[in-house]
CSV table of C-alpha atoms and ligand atoms in Angstrom, one decimal:
chain,number,residue,atom,x,y,z
G,1,UNK,CA,190.7,-88.3,159.1
G,2,UNK,CA,194.0,-90.0,158.2
G,3,UNK,CA,196.0,-90.9,161.2
G,4,UNK,CA,199.7,-92.0,161.0
G,5,UNK,CA,202.2,-93.3,163.6
G,6,UNK,CA,205.0,-90.7,163.8
G,7,UNK,CA,208.4,-92.1,164.9
G,8,UNK,CA,209.4,-88.6,166.0
G,9,UNK,CA,206.6,-88.2,168.5
G,10,UNK,CA,206.0,-91.9,169.2
G,11,UNK,CA,202.3,-91.2,168.8
G,12,UNK,CA,199.6,-91.9,166.2
G,13,UNK,CA,198.7,-88.4,165.0
G,14,UNK,CA,196.0,-86.7,162.9
G,15,UNK,CA,197.7,-86.1,159.5
G,16,UNK,CA,197.7,-82.4,158.8
G,17,UNK,CA,200.0,-81.4,155.9
G,18,UNK,CA,201.8,-78.1,155.9
G,19,UNK,CA,200.2,-76.8,152.7
G,20,UNK,CA,197.1,-78.9,151.9
G,21,UNK,CA,196.1,-80.3,149.5
G,22,UNK,CA,199.8,-80.7,148.6
G,23,UNK,CA,201.8,-83.3,150.5
G,24,UNK,CA,205.6,-83.3,150.2
G,25,UNK,CA,206.9,-86.7,150.8
G,26,UNK,CA,210.5,-88.1,150.5
G,27,UNK,CA,211.5,-91.8,150.6
G,28,UNK,CA,215.1,-92.9,151.1
G,29,UNK,CA,215.9,-95.0,148.0
G,30,UNK,CA,218.2,-97.9,147.4
G,31,UNK,CA,222.0,-98.1,147.5
G,32,UNK,CA,222.6,-99.5,144.0
G,33,UNK,CA,225.6,-101.8,144.4
G,34,UNK,CA,223.7,-105.1,144.2
G,35,UNK,CA,220.4,-106.6,143.3
G,36,UNK,CA,217.2,-105.2,144.8
G,37,UNK,CA,215.7,-108.0,147.1
G,38,UNK,CA,212.2,-108.6,148.5
G,39,UNK,CA,213.2,-106.9,151.8
G,40,UNK,CA,213.5,-103.6,149.8
G,41,UNK,CA,210.3,-104.6,148.1
G,42,UNK,CA,208.4,-104.6,151.4
G,43,UNK,CA,209.6,-101.2,152.4
G,44,UNK,CA,208.9,-99.7,149.0
G,45,UNK,CA,205.5,-101.3,148.9
G,46,UNK,CA,204.8,-99.7,152.2
G,47,UNK,CA,205.8,-96.2,150.8
G,48,UNK,CA,203.6,-96.9,147.8
G,49,UNK,CA,200.6,-97.7,150.0
G,50,UNK,CA,201.2,-94.5,151.8
G,51,UNK,CA,201.2,-92.5,148.6
G,52,UNK,CA,198.0,-94.3,147.5
G,53,UNK,CA,196.3,-93.7,150.7
G,54,UNK,CA,197.2,-90.0,150.6
G,55,UNK,CA,195.8,-89.8,147.1
G,56,UNK,CA,192.7,-91.7,148.1
G,57,UNK,CA,192.2,-89.0,150.8
G,58,UNK,CA,192.3,-86.4,148.1
G,59,UNK,CA,195.8,-85.1,148.7
G,60,UNK,CA,198.1,-84.0,145.9
G,61,UNK,CA,201.2,-86.0,146.6
G,62,UNK,CA,204.7,-84.6,145.5
G,63,UNK,CA,207.0,-87.5,146.1
G,64,UNK,CA,210.8,-87.7,145.8
G,65,UNK,CA,213.0,-90.8,146.0
G,66,UNK,CA,216.7,-90.8,145.8
G,67,UNK,CA,219.1,-93.3,144.4
G,68,UNK,CA,222.2,-93.6,146.5
G,69,UNK,CA,225.1,-94.1,144.1
G,70,UNK,CA,227.9,-92.8,146.3
G,71,UNK,CA,229.0,-92.5,150.0
G,72,UNK,CA,227.0,-95.2,151.7
G,73,UNK,CA,229.8,-97.1,153.6
G,74,UNK,CA,229.8,-100.7,154.7
G,75,UNK,CA,230.0,-99.5,158.3
G,76,UNK,CA,227.6,-97.0,159.9
G,77,UNK,CA,230.5,-95.6,162.0
G,78,UNK,CA,232.1,-93.9,158.9
G,79,UNK,CA,235.1,-96.3,158.7
G,80,UNK,CA,234.1,-98.9,156.1
G,81,UNK,CA,234.4,-98.9,152.4
G,82,UNK,CA,232.0,-97.3,150.0
G,83,UNK,CA,229.5,-99.9,149.0
G,84,UNK,CA,229.4,-98.7,145.4
G,85,UNK,CA,233.2,-98.9,145.0
G,86,UNK,CA,233.2,-102.3,146.6
G,87,UNK,CA,230.6,-103.4,144.1
G,88,UNK,CA,232.6,-102.1,141.2
G,89,UNK,CA,235.7,-104.0,142.3
G,90,UNK,CA,233.6,-107.2,142.8
G,91,UNK,CA,232.3,-107.1,139.2
G,92,UNK,CA,235.4,-105.4,137.7
G,93,UNK,CA,233.3,-102.7,136.3
G,94,UNK,CA,233.2,-98.9,136.5
G,95,UNK,CA,231.1,-97.6,139.5
G,96,UNK,CA,228.9,-95.8,137.0
G,97,UNK,CA,228.2,-99.1,135.2
G,98,UNK,CA,227.3,-100.7,138.5
G,99,UNK,CA,225.0,-97.8,139.5
G,100,UNK,CA,223.2,-97.9,136.1
G,101,UNK,CA,222.9,-101.7,136.1
G,102,UNK,CA,221.4,-102.0,139.7
G,103,UNK,CA,219.2,-98.9,139.3
G,104,UNK,CA,217.5,-100.5,136.3
G,105,UNK,CA,217.1,-103.7,138.3
G,106,UNK,CA,215.5,-101.7,141.1
G,107,UNK,CA,213.2,-99.9,138.6
G,108,UNK,CA,212.2,-103.2,137.1
G,109,UNK,CA,211.2,-104.5,140.5
G,110,UNK,CA,209.0,-101.4,141.1
G,111,UNK,CA,207.1,-102.1,137.8
G,112,UNK,CA,206.7,-105.8,138.6
G,113,UNK,CA,205.2,-104.9,142.0
G,114,UNK,CA,202.9,-102.3,140.6
G,115,UNK,CA,204.7,-99.7,142.8
G,116,UNK,CA,203.9,-96.2,141.6
G,117,UNK,CA,207.1,-94.4,140.4
G,118,UNK,CA,207.7,-91.3,142.6
G,119,UNK,CA,207.3,-88.1,140.7
G,120,UNK,CA,211.0,-87.3,141.2
G,121,UNK,CA,213.7,-89.8,141.2
G,122,UNK,CA,217.1,-88.2,141.8
G,123,UNK,CA,220.7,-89.6,141.9
G,124,UNK,CA,223.1,-88.5,144.7
G,125,UNK,CA,226.0,-88.0,142.3
G,126,UNK,CA,223.9,-85.3,140.5
G,127,UNK,CA,223.6,-83.2,143.6
G,128,UNK,CA,227.2,-82.9,144.9
G,129,UNK,CA,227.2,-79.1,144.7
G,130,UNK,CA,224.0,-78.8,146.8
G,131,UNK,CA,225.6,-81.0,149.5
G,132,UNK,CA,228.8,-79.0,149.4
G,133,UNK,CA,226.7,-75.8,149.9
G,134,UNK,CA,225.0,-77.3,153.0
G,135,UNK,CA,228.3,-78.4,154.5
G,136,UNK,CA,229.7,-74.8,153.9
G,137,UNK,CA,226.7,-73.4,155.8
G,138,UNK,CA,227.2,-75.8,158.7
G,139,UNK,CA,230.8,-74.8,158.8
G,140,UNK,CA,229.9,-71.1,158.9
G,141,UNK,CA,227.5,-71.9,161.9
G,142,UNK,CA,230.1,-73.7,163.8
G,143,UNK,CA,228.7,-77.3,163.5
G,144,UNK,CA,231.7,-78.9,161.8
G,145,UNK,CA,235.3,-79.8,162.5
G,146,UNK,CA,238.0,-81.2,160.2
G,147,UNK,CA,240.2,-84.2,160.8
G,148,UNK,CA,242.6,-86.1,158.6
G,149,UNK,CA,239.7,-88.4,157.5
G,150,UNK,CA,237.2,-85.8,156.5
G,151,UNK,CA,234.8,-83.1,157.7
G,152,UNK,CA,232.6,-84.1,160.6
G,153,UNK,CA,229.4,-82.9,162.2
G,154,UNK,CA,229.8,-82.1,165.9
G,155,UNK,CA,226.6,-83.7,167.4
G,156,UNK,CA,227.3,-82.2,170.8
G,157,UNK,CA,226.4,-78.7,169.4
G,158,UNK,CA,222.7,-79.6,168.9
G,159,UNK,CA,220.7,-79.6,172.0
G,160,UNK,CA,218.1,-82.1,170.7
G,161,UNK,CA,220.4,-84.4,168.8
G,162,UNK,CA,219.0,-87.9,168.6
G,163,UNK,CA,215.4,-86.9,169.2
G,164,UNK,CA,214.1,-89.5,166.6
G,165,UNK,CA,215.5,-92.2,168.7
G,166,UNK,CA,214.0,-90.9,172.0
G,167,UNK,CA,217.3,-91.5,173.7
G,168,UNK,CA,219.5,-89.0,175.5
G,169,UNK,CA,222.9,-88.0,174.1
G,170,UNK,CA,225.1,-89.9,176.5
G,171,UNK,CA,223.0,-93.1,176.0
G,172,UNK,CA,223.4,-92.8,172.2
G,173,UNK,CA,227.2,-92.4,172.7
G,174,UNK,CA,227.4,-95.7,174.6
G,175,UNK,CA,225.1,-97.6,172.3
G,176,UNK,CA,227.0,-96.6,169.2
G,177,UNK,CA,230.4,-97.4,170.7
G,178,UNK,CA,229.1,-100.9,171.8
G,179,UNK,CA,227.5,-101.4,168.3
G,180,UNK,CA,230.5,-100.4,166.1
G,181,UNK,CA,231.6,-103.5,164.2
G,182,UNK,CA,234.9,-101.8,163.0
G,183,UNK,CA,237.2,-99.4,164.7
G,184,UNK,CA,236.0,-95.8,165.2
G,185,UNK,CA,237.5,-93.2,163.1
G,186,UNK,CA,240.4,-91.6,165.0
G,187,UNK,CA,239.9,-88.0,165.7
G,188,UNK,CA,236.2,-88.1,166.0
G,189,UNK,CA,235.0,-86.1,169.1
G,190,UNK,CA,231.9,-88.1,169.9
G,191,UNK,CA,230.9,-91.5,168.6
G,192,UNK,CA,227.7,-90.0,167.3
G,193,UNK,CA,229.5,-87.4,165.1
G,194,UNK,CA,229.3,-88.3,161.5
G,195,UNK,CA,231.1,-87.6,158.2
G,196,UNK,CA,229.7,-84.8,156.0
G,197,UNK,CA,232.6,-85.1,153.6
G,198,UNK,CA,235.2,-87.9,153.5
G,199,UNK,CA,238.7,-87.4,151.9
G,200,UNK,CA,239.8,-89.8,149.3
G,201,UNK,CA,243.4,-91.0,148.6
G,202,UNK,CA,244.0,-88.2,146.1
G,203,UNK,CA,242.4,-85.9,148.6
G,204,UNK,CA,245.4,-86.5,150.8
G,205,UNK,CA,243.9,-89.0,153.3
G,206,UNK,CA,246.3,-91.8,154.4
G,207,UNK,CA,245.3,-95.3,154.6
G,208,UNK,CA,246.8,-98.3,156.3
G,209,UNK,CA,248.6,-100.8,154.1
G,210,UNK,CA,245.6,-103.2,153.9
G,211,UNK,CA,243.3,-100.4,152.6
G,212,UNK,CA,245.9,-98.5,150.6
G,213,UNK,CA,245.5,-100.3,147.3
G,214,UNK,CA,241.7,-100.3,147.5
G,215,UNK,CA,241.7,-96.6,148.3
G,216,UNK,CA,243.9,-95.8,145.3
G,217,UNK,CA,241.3,-97.4,143.0
G,218,UNK,CA,238.5,-95.2,144.1
G,219,UNK,CA,236.6,-93.9,141.1
G,220,UNK,CA,234.1,-91.5,142.4
G,221,UNK,CA,235.5,-88.3,143.8
G,222,UNK,CA,235.0,-84.5,143.6
G,223,UNK,CA,236.9,-81.4,144.5
G,224,UNK,CA,235.8,-79.3,147.5
G,225,UNK,CA,237.3,-76.5,149.6
G,226,UNK,CA,238.3,-79.0,152.2
G,227,UNK,CA,240.0,-81.4,149.9
G,228,UNK,CA,239.2,-83.9,147.2
G,229,UNK,CA,236.7,-86.6,148.3
G,230,UNK,CA,233.1,-87.6,148.4
G,231,UNK,CA,230.0,-86.8,150.5
G,232,UNK,CA,228.8,-88.7,153.5
G,233,UNK,CA,225.6,-90.7,153.0
G,234,UNK,CA,223.3,-88.7,155.3
G,235,UNK,CA,224.0,-85.3,153.6
G,236,UNK,CA,222.7,-86.7,150.4
G,237,UNK,CA,219.2,-87.1,151.6
G,238,UNK,CA,219.1,-83.7,153.3
G,239,UNK,CA,220.3,-82.0,150.2
G,240,UNK,CA,218.0,-83.7,147.7
G,241,UNK,CA,214.9,-83.6,149.9
G,242,UNK,CA,215.4,-79.9,150.7
G,243,UNK,CA,216.2,-79.0,147.1
G,244,UNK,CA,212.9,-80.5,145.8
G,245,UNK,CA,210.6,-80.2,148.7
G,246,UNK,CA,211.7,-77.1,150.6
G,247,UNK,CA,213.5,-76.9,154.1
G,248,UNK,CA,210.5,-78.1,156.0
G,249,UNK,CA,208.2,-80.8,154.4
G,250,UNK,CA,205.5,-83.2,155.4
G,251,UNK,CA,206.7,-86.9,155.3
G,252,UNK,CA,209.8,-88.8,155.2
G,253,UNK,CA,210.0,-92.7,155.0
G,254,UNK,CA,212.5,-95.5,155.2
G,255,UNK,CA,213.2,-98.7,156.9
G,256,UNK,CA,213.5,-99.0,160.7
G,257,UNK,CA,217.3,-99.4,160.4
G,258,UNK,CA,217.4,-95.8,159.3
G,259,UNK,CA,216.1,-94.4,162.7
G,260,UNK,CA,219.3,-94.4,164.9
G,261,UNK,CA,221.9,-93.1,162.4
G,262,UNK,CA,220.8,-92.1,158.9
G,263,UNK,CA,217.6,-90.3,159.8
G,264,UNK,CA,218.8,-89.0,163.1
G,265,UNK,CA,221.8,-87.4,161.3
G,266,UNK,CA,219.7,-86.1,158.4
G,267,UNK,CA,217.5,-84.3,161.0
G,268,UNK,CA,220.6,-82.9,162.8
G,269,UNK,CA,222.4,-81.5,159.9
G,270,UNK,CA,219.3,-80.2,158.2
G,271,UNK,CA,217.9,-78.4,161.2
G,272,UNK,CA,221.3,-77.1,162.1
G,273,UNK,CA,221.7,-75.6,158.7
G,274,UNK,CA,218.3,-74.0,158.2
G,275,UNK,CA,217.3,-73.4,162.0
G,276,UNK,CA,213.9,-74.8,161.0
G,277,UNK,CA,212.1,-78.1,161.7
G,278,UNK,CA,213.0,-80.5,159.0
G,279,UNK,CA,210.2,-83.0,158.6
G,280,UNK,CA,206.7,-83.2,160.3
G,281,UNK,CA,206.0,-86.9,160.0
G,282,UNK,CA,208.6,-89.7,160.1
G,283,UNK,CA,207.3,-93.2,159.1
G,284,UNK,CA,209.3,-96.4,159.2
G,285,UNK,CA,208.6,-99.9,157.8
G,286,UNK,CA,209.9,-102.7,159.8
G,287,UNK,CA,212.1,-105.5,158.3
G,288,UNK,CA,211.6,-108.5,156.3
G,289,UNK,CA,213.4,-111.4,158.0
G,290,UNK,CA,214.5,-114.7,156.8
G,291,UNK,CA,214.9,-117.3,159.6
G,292,UNK,CA,214.8,-114.5,162.2
G,293,UNK,CA,217.6,-112.4,160.5
G,294,UNK,CA,217.2,-109.2,158.5
G,295,UNK,CA,217.2,-110.0,154.8
G,296,UNK,CA,220.1,-108.0,153.5
G,297,UNK,CA,222.5,-107.8,150.6
G,298,UNK,CA,225.5,-107.9,153.0
G,299,UNK,CA,224.3,-111.1,154.7
G,300,UNK,CA,223.7,-112.7,151.4
G,301,UNK,CA,220.4,-114.2,152.6
G,302,UNK,CA,218.2,-112.5,150.1
G,303,UNK,CA,215.7,-113.4,147.4
G,304,UNK,CA,214.9,-111.3,144.5
G,305,UNK,CA,211.5,-110.9,142.8
G,306,UNK,CA,213.2,-112.9,140.0
G,307,UNK,CA,213.7,-115.8,142.4
G,308,UNK,CA,210.0,-115.7,143.3
G,309,UNK,CA,209.0,-115.7,139.6
G,310,UNK,CA,211.4,-118.6,138.9
G,311,UNK,CA,209.5,-120.7,141.5
G,312,UNK,CA,206.2,-119.9,139.7
G,313,UNK,CA,204.9,-117.0,141.9
G,314,UNK,CA,203.7,-113.8,140.3
G,315,UNK,CA,205.1,-110.6,141.9
G,316,UNK,CA,201.5,-109.7,142.7
G,317,UNK,CA,201.3,-112.6,145.1
G,318,UNK,CA,204.4,-111.2,146.9
G,319,UNK,CA,202.5,-107.8,147.1
G,320,UNK,CA,199.4,-109.6,148.5
G,321,UNK,CA,201.5,-111.3,151.1
G,322,UNK,CA,203.0,-108.1,152.3
G,323,UNK,CA,199.6,-106.5,152.5
G,324,UNK,CA,198.6,-109.2,155.0
G,325,UNK,CA,200.7,-107.8,157.7
G,326,UNK,CA,201.2,-104.3,159.4
G,327,UNK,CA,204.1,-102.3,158.1
G,328,UNK,CA,205.1,-101.7,161.7
G,329,UNK,CA,205.7,-105.3,162.5
G,330,UNK,CA,208.6,-107.3,161.2
G,331,UNK,CA,207.7,-110.3,158.9
G,332,UNK,CA,209.4,-113.6,158.6
G,333,UNK,CA,209.5,-114.6,154.9
G,334,UNK,CA,208.7,-118.3,154.2
G,335,UNK,CA,207.8,-120.1,151.0
G,336,UNK,CA,204.9,-121.5,152.8
G,337,UNK,CA,203.4,-118.1,153.5
G,338,UNK,CA,203.9,-117.2,149.9
G,339,UNK,CA,202.1,-120.3,148.9
G,340,UNK,CA,199.2,-119.3,151.2
G,341,UNK,CA,199.2,-115.8,149.6
G,342,UNK,CA,199.1,-117.4,146.1
G,343,UNK,CA,196.1,-119.4,146.9
G,344,UNK,CA,194.2,-116.4,148.3
G,345,UNK,CA,195.2,-114.2,145.5
G,346,UNK,CA,194.3,-116.7,142.8
G,347,UNK,CA,191.0,-117.2,144.5
G,348,UNK,CA,190.4,-113.4,144.5
G,349,UNK,CA,191.2,-113.2,140.8
G,350,UNK,CA,188.8,-116.2,140.0
G,351,UNK,CA,186.0,-114.5,141.9
G,352,UNK,CA,186.5,-111.2,140.2
G,353,UNK,CA,186.7,-112.8,136.8
G,354,UNK,CA,183.4,-114.5,137.5
G,355,UNK,CA,182.0,-111.2,138.7
G,356,UNK,CA,183.1,-109.4,135.5
G,357,UNK,CA,181.3,-111.9,133.4
G,358,UNK,CA,178.1,-111.5,135.4
G,359,UNK,CA,177.9,-107.8,134.9
G,360,UNK,CA,175.0,-107.1,132.5
G,361,UNK,CA,172.6,-104.2,132.8
G,362,UNK,CA,172.7,-102.0,135.9
G,363,UNK,CA,169.6,-101.7,138.0
G,364,UNK,CA,169.1,-99.1,140.7
G,365,UNK,CA,170.3,-100.3,144.1
G,366,UNK,CA,167.7,-101.0,146.7
G,367,UNK,CA,168.0,-98.9,149.9
G,368,UNK,CA,169.3,-101.9,151.8
G,369,UNK,CA,172.1,-102.6,149.2
G,370,UNK,CA,173.1,-99.0,149.0
G,371,UNK,CA,173.5,-99.0,152.7
G,372,UNK,CA,175.7,-101.9,152.4
G,373,UNK,CA,177.9,-100.4,149.7
G,374,UNK,CA,178.3,-97.2,151.8
G,375,UNK,CA,179.1,-99.3,154.9
G,376,UNK,CA,181.8,-101.3,153.1
G,377,UNK,CA,183.3,-98.1,151.6
G,378,UNK,CA,183.4,-96.5,155.1
G,379,UNK,CA,184.9,-99.6,156.7
G,380,UNK,CA,187.7,-99.6,154.1
G,381,UNK,CA,188.5,-95.9,154.4
G,382,UNK,CA,188.5,-96.3,158.2
G,383,UNK,CA,191.0,-99.2,157.9
G,384,UNK,CA,193.4,-97.5,155.7
G,385,UNK,CA,193.2,-94.3,157.6
G,386,UNK,CA,194.0,-96.0,160.8
G,387,UNK,CA,197.8,-95.9,160.4
G,388,UNK,CA,197.5,-97.8,157.1
G,389,UNK,CA,195.8,-100.9,158.5
G,390,UNK,CA,195.9,-102.8,155.3
G,391,UNK,CA,195.2,-106.2,156.7
G,392,UNK,CA,191.9,-105.0,157.9
G,393,UNK,CA,191.3,-103.2,154.5
G,394,UNK,CA,191.9,-106.6,152.8
G,395,UNK,CA,189.4,-108.2,155.1
G,396,UNK,CA,186.8,-105.6,154.0
G,397,UNK,CA,187.6,-106.4,150.4
G,398,UNK,CA,186.9,-110.1,151.1
G,399,UNK,CA,183.6,-109.2,152.8
G,400,UNK,CA,182.7,-107.3,149.7
G,401,UNK,CA,183.5,-110.3,147.4
G,402,UNK,CA,181.3,-112.6,149.5
G,403,UNK,CA,178.5,-110.1,149.9
G,404,UNK,CA,175.1,-110.1,148.0
G,405,UNK,CA,175.4,-106.7,146.4
G,406,UNK,CA,174.8,-106.7,142.7
G,407,UNK,CA,177.8,-107.6,140.5
G,408,UNK,CA,178.3,-104.2,138.9
G,409,UNK,CA,178.3,-102.3,142.2
G,410,UNK,CA,180.5,-105.0,143.8
G,411,UNK,CA,182.9,-104.7,141.0
G,412,UNK,CA,183.1,-100.9,141.2
G,413,UNK,CA,183.9,-101.1,144.9
G,414,UNK,CA,186.6,-103.7,144.4
G,415,UNK,CA,188.3,-101.5,141.8
G,416,UNK,CA,188.0,-98.5,144.1
G,417,UNK,CA,189.7,-100.4,146.8
G,418,UNK,CA,192.4,-101.6,144.4
G,419,UNK,CA,193.4,-98.0,143.8
G,420,UNK,CA,194.9,-98.3,147.3
G,421,UNK,CA,195.9,-102.1,147.3
G,422,UNK,CA,197.4,-102.0,143.8
G,423,UNK,CA,196.8,-105.7,143.2
G,424,UNK,CA,196.1,-105.2,139.5
G,425,UNK,CA,192.5,-106.3,139.8
G,426,UNK,CA,191.4,-103.8,137.2
G,427,UNK,CA,193.2,-105.7,134.5
G,428,UNK,CA,191.0,-108.8,135.0
G,429,UNK,CA,187.8,-107.3,133.7
G,430,UNK,CA,189.6,-106.2,130.5
G,431,UNK,CA,191.0,-109.7,130.0
G,432,UNK,CA,187.7,-111.2,130.8
G,433,UNK,CA,185.9,-109.1,128.3
G,434,UNK,CA,188.4,-109.6,125.7
G,435,UNK,CA,188.3,-113.3,125.9
G,436,UNK,CA,184.5,-113.3,125.3
G,437,UNK,CA,183.6,-114.4,121.8
G,438,UNK,CA,181.4,-111.9,120.1
G,439,UNK,CA,178.1,-112.9,118.5
G,440,UNK,CA,179.6,-111.9,115.1
G,441,UNK,CA,182.5,-114.4,115.6
G,442,UNK,CA,180.1,-117.1,116.7
G,443,UNK,CA,178.1,-116.6,113.6
G,444,UNK,CA,181.3,-116.9,111.4
G,445,UNK,CA,182.3,-120.1,113.2
G,446,UNK,CA,178.8,-121.6,112.4
G,447,UNK,CA,179.0,-120.5,108.8
G,448,UNK,CA,182.4,-122.1,108.4
G,449,UNK,CA,181.1,-125.3,110.1
G,450,UNK,CA,178.3,-125.5,107.4
G,451,UNK,CA,180.7,-124.8,104.5
G,452,UNK,CA,183.0,-127.6,105.7
G,453,UNK,CA,180.2,-130.0,106.0
G,454,UNK,CA,179.3,-129.1,102.4
G,455,UNK,CA,183.0,-129.8,101.6
G,456,UNK,CA,183.4,-126.2,100.5
G,457,UNK,CA,187.0,-126.2,101.9
G,458,UNK,CA,188.3,-123.0,100.2
G,459,UNK,CA,185.4,-120.8,101.3
G,460,UNK,CA,185.6,-122.3,104.8
G,461,UNK,CA,189.3,-121.4,104.9
G,462,UNK,CA,188.5,-117.8,103.9
G,463,UNK,CA,186.2,-117.6,106.9
G,464,UNK,CA,188.9,-119.0,109.1
G,465,UNK,CA,191.3,-116.3,108.0
G,466,UNK,CA,188.6,-113.7,108.7
G,467,UNK,CA,188.1,-115.0,112.2
G,468,UNK,CA,191.9,-115.0,112.8
G,469,UNK,CA,192.2,-111.5,111.6
G,470,UNK,CA,189.8,-110.6,114.5
G,471,UNK,CA,192.3,-111.9,117.0
G,472,UNK,CA,191.0,-115.5,117.5
G,473,UNK,CA,192.4,-119.0,116.7
G,474,UNK,CA,190.4,-121.8,115.6
G,475,UNK,CA,191.1,-125.4,116.3
G,476,UNK,CA,189.2,-128.4,114.8
G,477,UNK,CA,189.0,-131.1,117.6
G,478,UNK,CA,187.0,-134.4,117.7
G,479,UNK,CA,184.6,-132.6,120.0
G,480,UNK,CA,184.1,-129.9,117.5
G,481,UNK,CA,185.5,-126.4,116.7
G,482,UNK,CA,187.3,-124.7,119.6
G,483,UNK,CA,187.9,-121.0,119.5
G,484,UNK,CA,190.1,-118.9,121.7
G,485,UNK,CA,191.8,-115.5,122.0
G,486,UNK,CA,195.3,-115.4,120.5
J,1,AMP,P1,219.6,-99.9,151.1
J,1,AMP,O1,219.6,-100.3,149.7
J,1,AMP,O2,220.3,-100.9,152.1
J,1,AMP,O3,220.1,-98.5,151.3
J,1,AMP,O4,218.0,-100.0,151.5
J,1,AMP,C1,217.0,-99.3,150.9
J,1,AMP,C2,215.7,-99.3,151.7
J,1,AMP,O5,215.3,-100.7,151.9
J,1,AMP,C3,215.9,-98.8,153.2
J,1,AMP,O6,214.8,-98.0,153.5
J,1,AMP,C4,216.1,-100.0,154.0
J,1,AMP,O7,215.6,-99.8,155.3
J,1,AMP,C5,215.1,-100.9,153.3
J,1,AMP,N1,215.5,-102.4,153.6
J,1,AMP,C6,216.7,-103.0,153.4
J,1,AMP,N2,216.7,-104.2,153.9
J,1,AMP,C7,215.3,-104.5,154.3
J,1,AMP,C8,214.6,-105.6,154.7
J,1,AMP,N3,215.2,-106.8,154.9
J,1,AMP,N4,213.3,-105.4,155.0
J,1,AMP,C9,212.7,-104.2,154.9
J,1,AMP,N5,213.3,-103.2,154.3
J,1,AMP,C10,214.6,-103.3,154.1
J,2,ZN,ZN1,218.2,-91.4,153.0
C-alpha cells in the first residue's frame, strides 16, 4: 500500500484516491520571468517521481501543471511588482515574449532531466475568465471586499483558514505582519487577507510617484466587473486545477515555500467558493540550498542545468544526486556532491553496459534465484511506497547490481526499477547492442583485409563503402583495422 506524508494532516497516510484507478494530480508550475534553476529541478523531479510511483502502483494518473505568466508579485503580501512585468522591463521585451522564452527554457529542462511532461500544461493567461467566475462566486457568498488596490478575500470569514499551516488565525496574522518585507497594502482588513483581483493603472488604481511610471507600462491587463486589472497569483491555481480536475481532487504538490501563503490561500478561496473540500493529499518538496540559503531567482544565487552541463556533468547526474536524499529534507548543493553523484552514476552505467553484453540465452531461474528476484522487487516497492523513500530504493538497485542473479533477470529488474527512477538506464542496452559489430561486418572486414594484402585496392575500397553504408567506420592503424559505430 502506498503511503504518503500529507502536509494537511501532518501524518503519513495510506493513499486512497477518490476515484480509483484514476488519480487527479495538480503541480504548481514555474513563474516564467527568468531561467529555470536546479532548485526548481529538484521540486519537479520530486513531482515526477510521485507520478512514476503512482503509475508503478497501477494508478491512472491525470496530471496538470500550470505556467504562471501573470500575477505573481515580488512580495507575498500583495504589494510588490508583477514578476513578469519586471522581467519584461529588465529585458526590454514584451511580457508575452518573456513568457514564451522562459517557458521554453523550463520545458527544455524537463526533457534534459527525463521528467515526464504532465498530461495537461496550462497557462494562467488562458484562464482569466475562469478566475473571474470564481471571484464572482466568492463575492456572491460574501467572502470578498473591494479597496482602491483591488478585490480581496476576507480570511476571517472562514473558520478553518490556515489549516495547512497548523497555526491558529491570530498567530498567522502576527507572523505575516512580522514577515512582510514591504509595506502592507492599505485598506486590507487582516494581514492574511489576499488579492483576488488587482487593479492596474488604467483600472483606476493610484500609485506613488516612485511606482507611477512602472505601473503605466503594465502590459498584461483585462477588464472585469470590478475594474481593469489582473488576477492574484493564488486564484490562478484554484481556477486551473478545478477546471481540469474537478472541485475536489486527489493530490496537489509544490515547494514548501507554498505552504503558508499560496497553498493556504488556494484552499481558502476554493473551499469558500464550492463549499467542498479542495484537495485530499498535499505534498511539499523541501528546498535546494546554496551555502545555507534557498536557491532562488530573486537572490541570484542559482545554477541552471546548462551551468551543470558546461562543467561537464550530464543532467542525469543531477537527477541521480537528487534521488540520494529525501524530498522532505532540504539539500545543500555543492559541486563536490555532484562529483560524487557523477562517480556513482558512471559506475552504474558501466555495470549495466557490461551486463547488457553478458545477456545471451535465458535459462530458467533456480528457486533460490527466483526468491532473490522477488525479494528485491518487494524491497524496492516497499521503499518507494514508504513516502517515496528513493534513497532506500537506490540502495536496493545497487544490491541488485552486485547480486549473483543471472544477467538477463538482473537487467530486467533494473529496467523495471528505472521506470520509477527515470535514470535513462534503458538506453544503455540499445547503445551497447548497437555498438556490437555483427558477424557479417567482421567477415567483410576480413575480406577487405585479404584484398588489400593482395593489392586489390579498388575491390577493397568497395567493401569499405559497403561497411560504411551499414553504419560503421573503418580506420587503418599500425595495429590493424579498427572498426567503430558512426
Ligand atoms: P516559482 O518559479 O518561484 O514559482 O517556483 C516554481 C516551483 O519551484 C515552486 O514549487 C517552488 O516551491 C519551487 N522552487 C523554487 N525555488 C526552489 C528551490 N531552491 N528548491 C526547491 N524548489 C524550489
Ligand atoms: Zn500554484
